[in-house]
PDB file of C-alpha atoms in Angstrom:
ATOM      1  CA  UNK X   1      99.157 124.092 115.619  1.00  0.00           C
ATOM      2  CA  UNK X   2     101.433 122.493 113.105  1.00  0.00           C
ATOM      3  CA  UNK X   3     105.125 121.875 113.392  1.00  0.00           C
ATOM      4  CA  UNK X   4     107.662 120.990 110.747  1.00  0.00           C
ATOM      5  CA  UNK X   5     110.775 119.555 112.375  1.00  0.00           C
ATOM      6  CA  UNK X   6     114.244 119.071 110.963  1.00  0.00           C
ATOM      7  CA  UNK X   7     116.052 121.459 108.648  1.00  0.00           C
ATOM      8  CA  UNK X   8     113.848 124.370 107.678  1.00  0.00           C
ATOM      9  CA  UNK X   9     111.269 123.312 110.283  1.00  0.00           C
ATOM     10  CA  UNK X  10     108.311 125.503 111.216  1.00  0.00           C
ATOM     11  CA  UNK X  11     105.417 125.632 113.706  1.00  0.00           C
ATOM     12  CA  UNK X  12     101.993 126.657 112.521  1.00  0.00           C
ATOM     13  CA  UNK X  13      99.375 127.548 115.155  1.00  0.00           C
ATOM     14  CA  UNK X  14      95.723 127.444 114.114  1.00  0.00           C
ATOM     15  CA  UNK X  15      93.076 129.092 116.273  1.00  0.00           C
ATOM     16  CA  UNK X  16      89.576 127.630 116.360  1.00  0.00           C
ATOM     17  CA  UNK X  17      86.692 129.360 118.146  1.00  0.00           C
ATOM     18  CA  UNK X  18      84.070 127.077 119.687  1.00  0.00           C
ATOM     19  CA  UNK X  19      80.471 127.432 120.781  1.00  0.00           C
ATOM     20  CA  UNK X  20      79.814 130.153 118.216  1.00  0.00           C
ATOM     21  CA  UNK X  21      76.089 130.525 117.498  1.00  0.00           C
ATOM     22  CA  UNK X  22      76.722 132.324 114.223  1.00  0.00           C
ATOM     23  CA  UNK X  23      79.601 133.384 112.062  1.00  0.00           C
ATOM     24  CA  UNK X  24      78.684 136.477 110.052  1.00  0.00           C
ATOM     25  CA  UNK X  25      82.044 136.665 108.238  1.00  0.00           C
ATOM     26  CA  UNK X  26      85.351 134.886 108.116  1.00  0.00           C
ATOM     27  CA  UNK X  27      87.283 137.303 110.326  1.00  0.00           C
ATOM     28  CA  UNK X  28      85.310 137.360 113.581  1.00  0.00           C
ATOM     29  CA  UNK X  29      82.984 135.265 115.726  1.00  0.00           C
ATOM     30  CA  UNK X  30      80.247 136.648 118.009  1.00  0.00           C
ATOM     31  CA  UNK X  31      79.771 134.810 121.288  1.00  0.00           C
ATOM     32  CA  UNK X  32      76.777 135.322 123.585  1.00  0.00           C
ATOM     33  CA  UNK X  33      77.071 137.168 126.882  1.00  0.00           C
ATOM     34  CA  UNK X  34      74.762 137.412 129.880  1.00  0.00           C
ATOM     35  CA  UNK X  35      72.090 140.055 129.796  1.00  0.00           C
ATOM     36  CA  UNK X  36      73.304 142.850 127.577  1.00  0.00           C
ATOM     37  CA  UNK X  37      76.888 141.603 127.613  1.00  0.00           C
ATOM     38  CA  UNK X  38      78.872 140.599 124.571  1.00  0.00           C
ATOM     39  CA  UNK X  39      82.174 139.039 123.597  1.00  0.00           C
ATOM     40  CA  UNK X  40      83.557 139.398 120.054  1.00  0.00           C
ATOM     41  CA  UNK X  41      86.553 137.414 118.774  1.00  0.00           C
ATOM     42  CA  UNK X  42      88.651 138.508 115.770  1.00  0.00           C
ATOM     43  CA  UNK X  43      91.266 136.096 114.473  1.00  0.00           C
ATOM     44  CA  UNK X  44      94.101 138.314 113.254  1.00  0.00           C
ATOM     45  CA  UNK X  45      96.805 135.729 112.495  1.00  0.00           C
ATOM     46  CA  UNK X  46      95.326 132.226 112.295  1.00  0.00           C
ATOM     47  CA  UNK X  47      98.676 130.466 112.009  1.00  0.00           C
ATOM     48  CA  UNK X  48     102.365 130.978 112.655  1.00  0.00           C
ATOM     49  CA  UNK X  49     105.598 129.248 111.703  1.00  0.00           C
ATOM     50  CA  UNK X  50     108.595 128.576 113.937  1.00  0.00           C
ATOM     51  CA  UNK X  51     111.907 127.106 112.887  1.00  0.00           C
ATOM     52  CA  UNK X  52     113.070 124.156 114.954  1.00  0.00           C
ATOM     53  CA  UNK X  53     116.833 124.557 115.153  1.00  0.00           C
ATOM     54  CA  UNK X  54     117.694 121.896 117.740  1.00  0.00           C
ATOM     55  CA  UNK X  55     115.985 118.499 117.308  1.00  0.00           C
ATOM     56  CA  UNK X  56     117.774 117.263 120.464  1.00  0.00           C
ATOM     57  CA  UNK X  57     116.869 120.223 122.658  1.00  0.00           C
ATOM     58  CA  UNK X  58     114.380 123.030 123.259  1.00  0.00           C
ATOM     59  CA  UNK X  59     113.416 125.847 120.918  1.00  0.00           C
ATOM     60  CA  UNK X  60     112.078 128.645 123.125  1.00  0.00           C
ATOM     61  CA  UNK X  61     109.800 131.139 121.395  1.00  0.00           C
ATOM     62  CA  UNK X  62     107.921 132.706 124.335  1.00  0.00           C
ATOM     63  CA  UNK X  63     110.311 135.673 124.506  1.00  0.00           C
ATOM     64  CA  UNK X  64     109.591 136.722 120.913  1.00  0.00           C
ATOM     65  CA  UNK X  65     106.601 138.613 119.486  1.00  0.00           C
ATOM     66  CA  UNK X  66     106.016 135.686 117.106  1.00  0.00           C
ATOM     67  CA  UNK X  67     102.627 134.151 117.942  1.00  0.00           C
ATOM     68  CA  UNK X  68      99.229 133.508 116.362  1.00  0.00           C
ATOM     69  CA  UNK X  69      97.166 136.619 117.133  1.00  0.00           C
ATOM     70  CA  UNK X  70      93.542 137.175 118.050  1.00  0.00           C
ATOM     71  CA  UNK X  71      91.636 140.028 119.668  1.00  0.00           C
ATOM     72  CA  UNK X  72      88.718 139.885 122.058  1.00  0.00           C
ATOM     73  CA  UNK X  73      86.354 142.798 122.649  1.00  0.00           C
ATOM     74  CA  UNK X  74      84.049 142.304 125.640  1.00  0.00           C
ATOM     75  CA  UNK X  75      81.864 144.377 127.894  1.00  0.00           C
ATOM     76  CA  UNK X  76      81.781 141.557 130.466  1.00  0.00           C
ATOM     77  CA  UNK X  77      84.576 139.521 132.064  1.00  0.00           C
ATOM     78  CA  UNK X  78      85.159 136.125 130.444  1.00  0.00           C
ATOM     79  CA  UNK X  79      87.112 132.923 130.861  1.00  0.00           C
ATOM     80  CA  UNK X  80      89.445 131.820 128.091  1.00  0.00           C
ATOM     81  CA  UNK X  81      90.306 128.118 127.748  1.00  0.00           C
ATOM     82  CA  UNK X  82      92.719 126.643 125.214  1.00  0.00           C
ATOM     83  CA  UNK X  83      92.458 122.865 124.824  1.00  0.00           C
ATOM     84  CA  UNK X  84      94.842 120.702 122.841  1.00  0.00           C
ATOM     85  CA  UNK X  85      95.853 117.020 122.798  1.00  0.00           C
ATOM     86  CA  UNK X  86      98.559 116.150 125.337  1.00  0.00           C
ATOM     87  CA  UNK X  87     100.758 113.190 126.243  1.00  0.00           C
ATOM     88  CA  UNK X  88     103.283 112.164 128.894  1.00  0.00           C
ATOM     89  CA  UNK X  89     106.621 111.263 127.318  1.00  0.00           C
ATOM     90  CA  UNK X  90     109.160 108.973 128.937  1.00  0.00           C
ATOM     91  CA  UNK X  91     112.241 110.394 130.688  1.00  0.00           C
ATOM     92  CA  UNK X  92     114.140 112.656 130.203  1.00  0.00           C
ATOM     93  CA  UNK X  93     110.806 114.529 130.136  1.00  0.00           C
ATOM     94  CA  UNK X  94     109.699 115.783 133.550  1.00  0.00           C
ATOM     95  CA  UNK X  95     107.388 113.304 135.301  1.00  0.00           C
ATOM     96  CA  UNK X  96     103.741 114.368 135.630  1.00  0.00           C
ATOM     97  CA  UNK X  97     104.089 117.084 132.989  1.00  0.00           C
ATOM     98  CA  UNK X  98     101.744 116.741 130.017  1.00  0.00           C
ATOM     99  CA  UNK X  99     103.345 117.831 126.745  1.00  0.00           C
ATOM    100  CA  UNK X 100     101.352 119.181 123.802  1.00  0.00           C
ATOM    101  CA  UNK X 101     101.092 116.268 121.350  1.00  0.00           C
ATOM    102  CA  UNK X 102     102.586 117.746 118.185  1.00  0.00           C
ATOM    103  CA  UNK X 103     102.136 114.822 115.783  1.00  0.00           C
ATOM    104  CA  UNK X 104     103.347 113.959 112.295  1.00  0.00           C
ATOM    105  CA  UNK X 105     100.809 111.121 112.039  1.00  0.00           C
ATOM    106  CA  UNK X 106     103.284 108.511 113.271  1.00  0.00           C
ATOM    107  CA  UNK X 107     105.199 110.137 116.122  1.00  0.00           C
ATOM    108  CA  UNK X 108     104.916 112.999 118.606  1.00  0.00           C
ATOM    109  CA  UNK X 109     107.167 115.716 119.966  1.00  0.00           C
ATOM    110  CA  UNK X 110     106.553 117.904 123.006  1.00  0.00           C
ATOM    111  CA  UNK X 111     106.947 121.394 124.412  1.00  0.00           C
ATOM    112  CA  UNK X 112     104.509 123.792 126.049  1.00  0.00           C
ATOM    113  CA  UNK X 113     101.744 126.137 124.888  1.00  0.00           C
ATOM    114  CA  UNK X 114     101.317 129.710 126.104  1.00  0.00           C
ATOM    115  CA  UNK X 115      99.066 132.780 125.876  1.00  0.00           C
ATOM    116  CA  UNK X 116     100.354 136.331 125.947  1.00  0.00           C
ATOM    117  CA  UNK X 117      97.910 139.228 126.588  1.00  0.00           C
ATOM    118  CA  UNK X 118     100.548 141.681 125.296  1.00  0.00           C
ATOM    119  CA  UNK X 119     102.072 139.813 122.347  1.00  0.00           C
ATOM    120  CA  UNK X 120     103.970 142.876 121.067  1.00  0.00           C
ATOM    121  CA  UNK X 121     105.842 143.075 124.400  1.00  0.00           C
ATOM    122  CA  UNK X 122     106.502 139.397 125.273  1.00  0.00           C
ATOM    123  CA  UNK X 123     109.280 140.006 127.781  1.00  0.00           C
ATOM    124  CA  UNK X 124     107.184 141.947 130.290  1.00  0.00           C
ATOM    125  CA  UNK X 125     106.311 138.916 132.461  1.00  0.00           C
ATOM    126  CA  UNK X 126     102.579 138.532 131.784  1.00  0.00           C
ATOM    127  CA  UNK X 127     102.801 135.359 129.640  1.00  0.00           C
ATOM    128  CA  UNK X 128     100.462 132.555 130.788  1.00  0.00           C
ATOM    129  CA  UNK X 129     101.886 129.062 130.331  1.00  0.00           C
ATOM    130  CA  UNK X 130     100.034 125.763 130.338  1.00  0.00           C
ATOM    131  CA  UNK X 131      99.908 123.961 133.682  1.00  0.00           C
ATOM    132  CA  UNK X 132     101.809 120.692 134.235  1.00  0.00           C
ATOM    133  CA  UNK X 133      98.459 118.937 133.671  1.00  0.00           C
ATOM    134  CA  UNK X 134      98.295 120.353 130.129  1.00  0.00           C
ATOM    135  CA  UNK X 135      95.650 123.020 130.872  1.00  0.00           C
ATOM    136  CA  UNK X 136      95.801 126.573 129.551  1.00  0.00           C
ATOM    137  CA  UNK X 137      93.149 128.769 131.162  1.00  0.00           C
ATOM    138  CA  UNK X 138      92.874 132.396 132.188  1.00  0.00           C
ATOM    139  CA  UNK X 139      90.318 135.120 132.812  1.00  0.00           C
ATOM    140  CA  UNK X 140      89.856 138.083 130.486  1.00  0.00           C
ATOM    141  CA  UNK X 141      88.733 141.565 131.322  1.00  0.00           C
ATOM    142  CA  UNK X 142      86.317 144.034 129.832  1.00  0.00           C
ATOM    143  CA  UNK X 143      87.586 146.030 126.893  1.00  0.00           C
ATOM    144  CA  UNK X 144      89.847 145.076 123.994  1.00  0.00           C
ATOM    145  CA  UNK X 145      92.626 142.539 124.572  1.00  0.00           C
ATOM    146  CA  UNK X 146      95.116 141.399 121.949  1.00  0.00           C
ATOM    147  CA  UNK X 147      96.226 137.834 122.620  1.00  0.00           C
ATOM    148  CA  UNK X 148      99.083 135.798 121.212  1.00  0.00           C
ATOM    149  CA  UNK X 149      99.027 131.978 121.200  1.00  0.00           C
ATOM    150  CA  UNK X 150     102.401 130.322 120.829  1.00  0.00           C
ATOM    151  CA  UNK X 151     104.510 127.307 121.700  1.00  0.00           C
ATOM    152  CA  UNK X 152     107.938 126.473 123.012  1.00  0.00           C
ATOM    153  CA  UNK X 153     109.006 123.313 121.153  1.00  0.00           C
ATOM    154  CA  UNK X 154     110.941 120.501 122.856  1.00  0.00           C
ATOM    155  CA  UNK X 155     111.692 118.058 120.049  1.00  0.00           C
ATOM    156  CA  UNK X 156     113.975 116.115 122.441  1.00  0.00           C
ATOM    157  CA  UNK X 157     110.762 114.824 124.047  1.00  0.00           C
ATOM    158  CA  UNK X 158     109.544 112.458 121.354  1.00  0.00           C
ATOM    159  CA  UNK X 159     108.227 108.930 120.924  1.00  0.00           C
ATOM    160  CA  UNK X 160     110.166 108.103 117.774  1.00  0.00           C
ATOM    161  CA  UNK X 161     111.640 104.577 117.918  1.00  0.00           C
ATOM    162  CA  UNK X 162     114.954 106.073 116.758  1.00  0.00           C
ATOM    163  CA  UNK X 163     114.974 108.448 119.763  1.00  0.00           C
ATOM    164  CA  UNK X 164     115.336 111.458 117.477  1.00  0.00           C
ATOM    165  CA  UNK X 165     112.298 113.230 116.016  1.00  0.00           C
ATOM    166  CA  UNK X 166     111.937 112.514 112.312  1.00  0.00           C
ATOM    167  CA  UNK X 167     111.875 115.516 109.968  1.00  0.00           C
ATOM    168  CA  UNK X 168     108.439 116.413 108.684  1.00  0.00           C
ATOM    169  CA  UNK X 169     105.259 118.287 109.465  1.00  0.00           C
ATOM    170  CA  UNK X 170     104.044 117.982 113.065  1.00  0.00           C
ATOM    171  CA  UNK X 171     100.691 119.521 113.903  1.00  0.00           C
ATOM    172  CA  UNK X 172      98.594 120.312 116.938  1.00  0.00           C
ATOM    173  CA  UNK X 173      95.025 121.599 116.822  1.00  0.00           C
ATOM    174  CA  UNK X 174      94.294 124.084 119.600  1.00  0.00           C
ATOM    175  CA  UNK X 175      90.697 124.977 120.413  1.00  0.00           C
ATOM    176  CA  UNK X 176      89.740 128.302 121.989  1.00  0.00           C
ATOM    177  CA  UNK X 177      86.645 128.478 124.189  1.00  0.00           C
ATOM    178  CA  UNK X 178      85.462 131.861 125.476  1.00  0.00           C
ATOM    179  CA  UNK X 179      82.786 131.947 128.149  1.00  0.00           C
ATOM    180  CA  UNK X 180      81.376 135.260 129.417  1.00  0.00           C
ATOM    181  CA  UNK X 181      80.621 135.328 133.168  1.00  0.00           C
TER     182      UNK X 181
END
């Protein structure tokens, strides 16, 4: 994920599939399943931009349909893990809550990462948020699932010496691992 903070700021989420034995084309990845099972990943929207409007507060995007999209077709259940670099900012950030480490190369800002299995209907209550430990994991079902990967940005949680996040491009690489079971 990438974030541009300050005026005209934007978040860009990049999806990366891991453990892919082959990549026949640029728009999907085939992952092995057990026995005759299969899991196929299609990256629909590999990145997304958010505008950061409040560098001293929180920009909440989990109630909007704006998220990086991917689809998974599977004939077996699977686990879905999203890993990303995290950090623990100083107060006023909550203690023992790992923030995603959006970085501009010099400083970091925080927030939280989420998955939505119904990204076109984000307000229906099925959004899966990262745990306080900075883990984002869920189980997927057989069939076709459209997923949305997004972030709620909290630029007030930063490690800038000035105490205010500097304008610029902040990025976070998120890695998707799909494991059939």
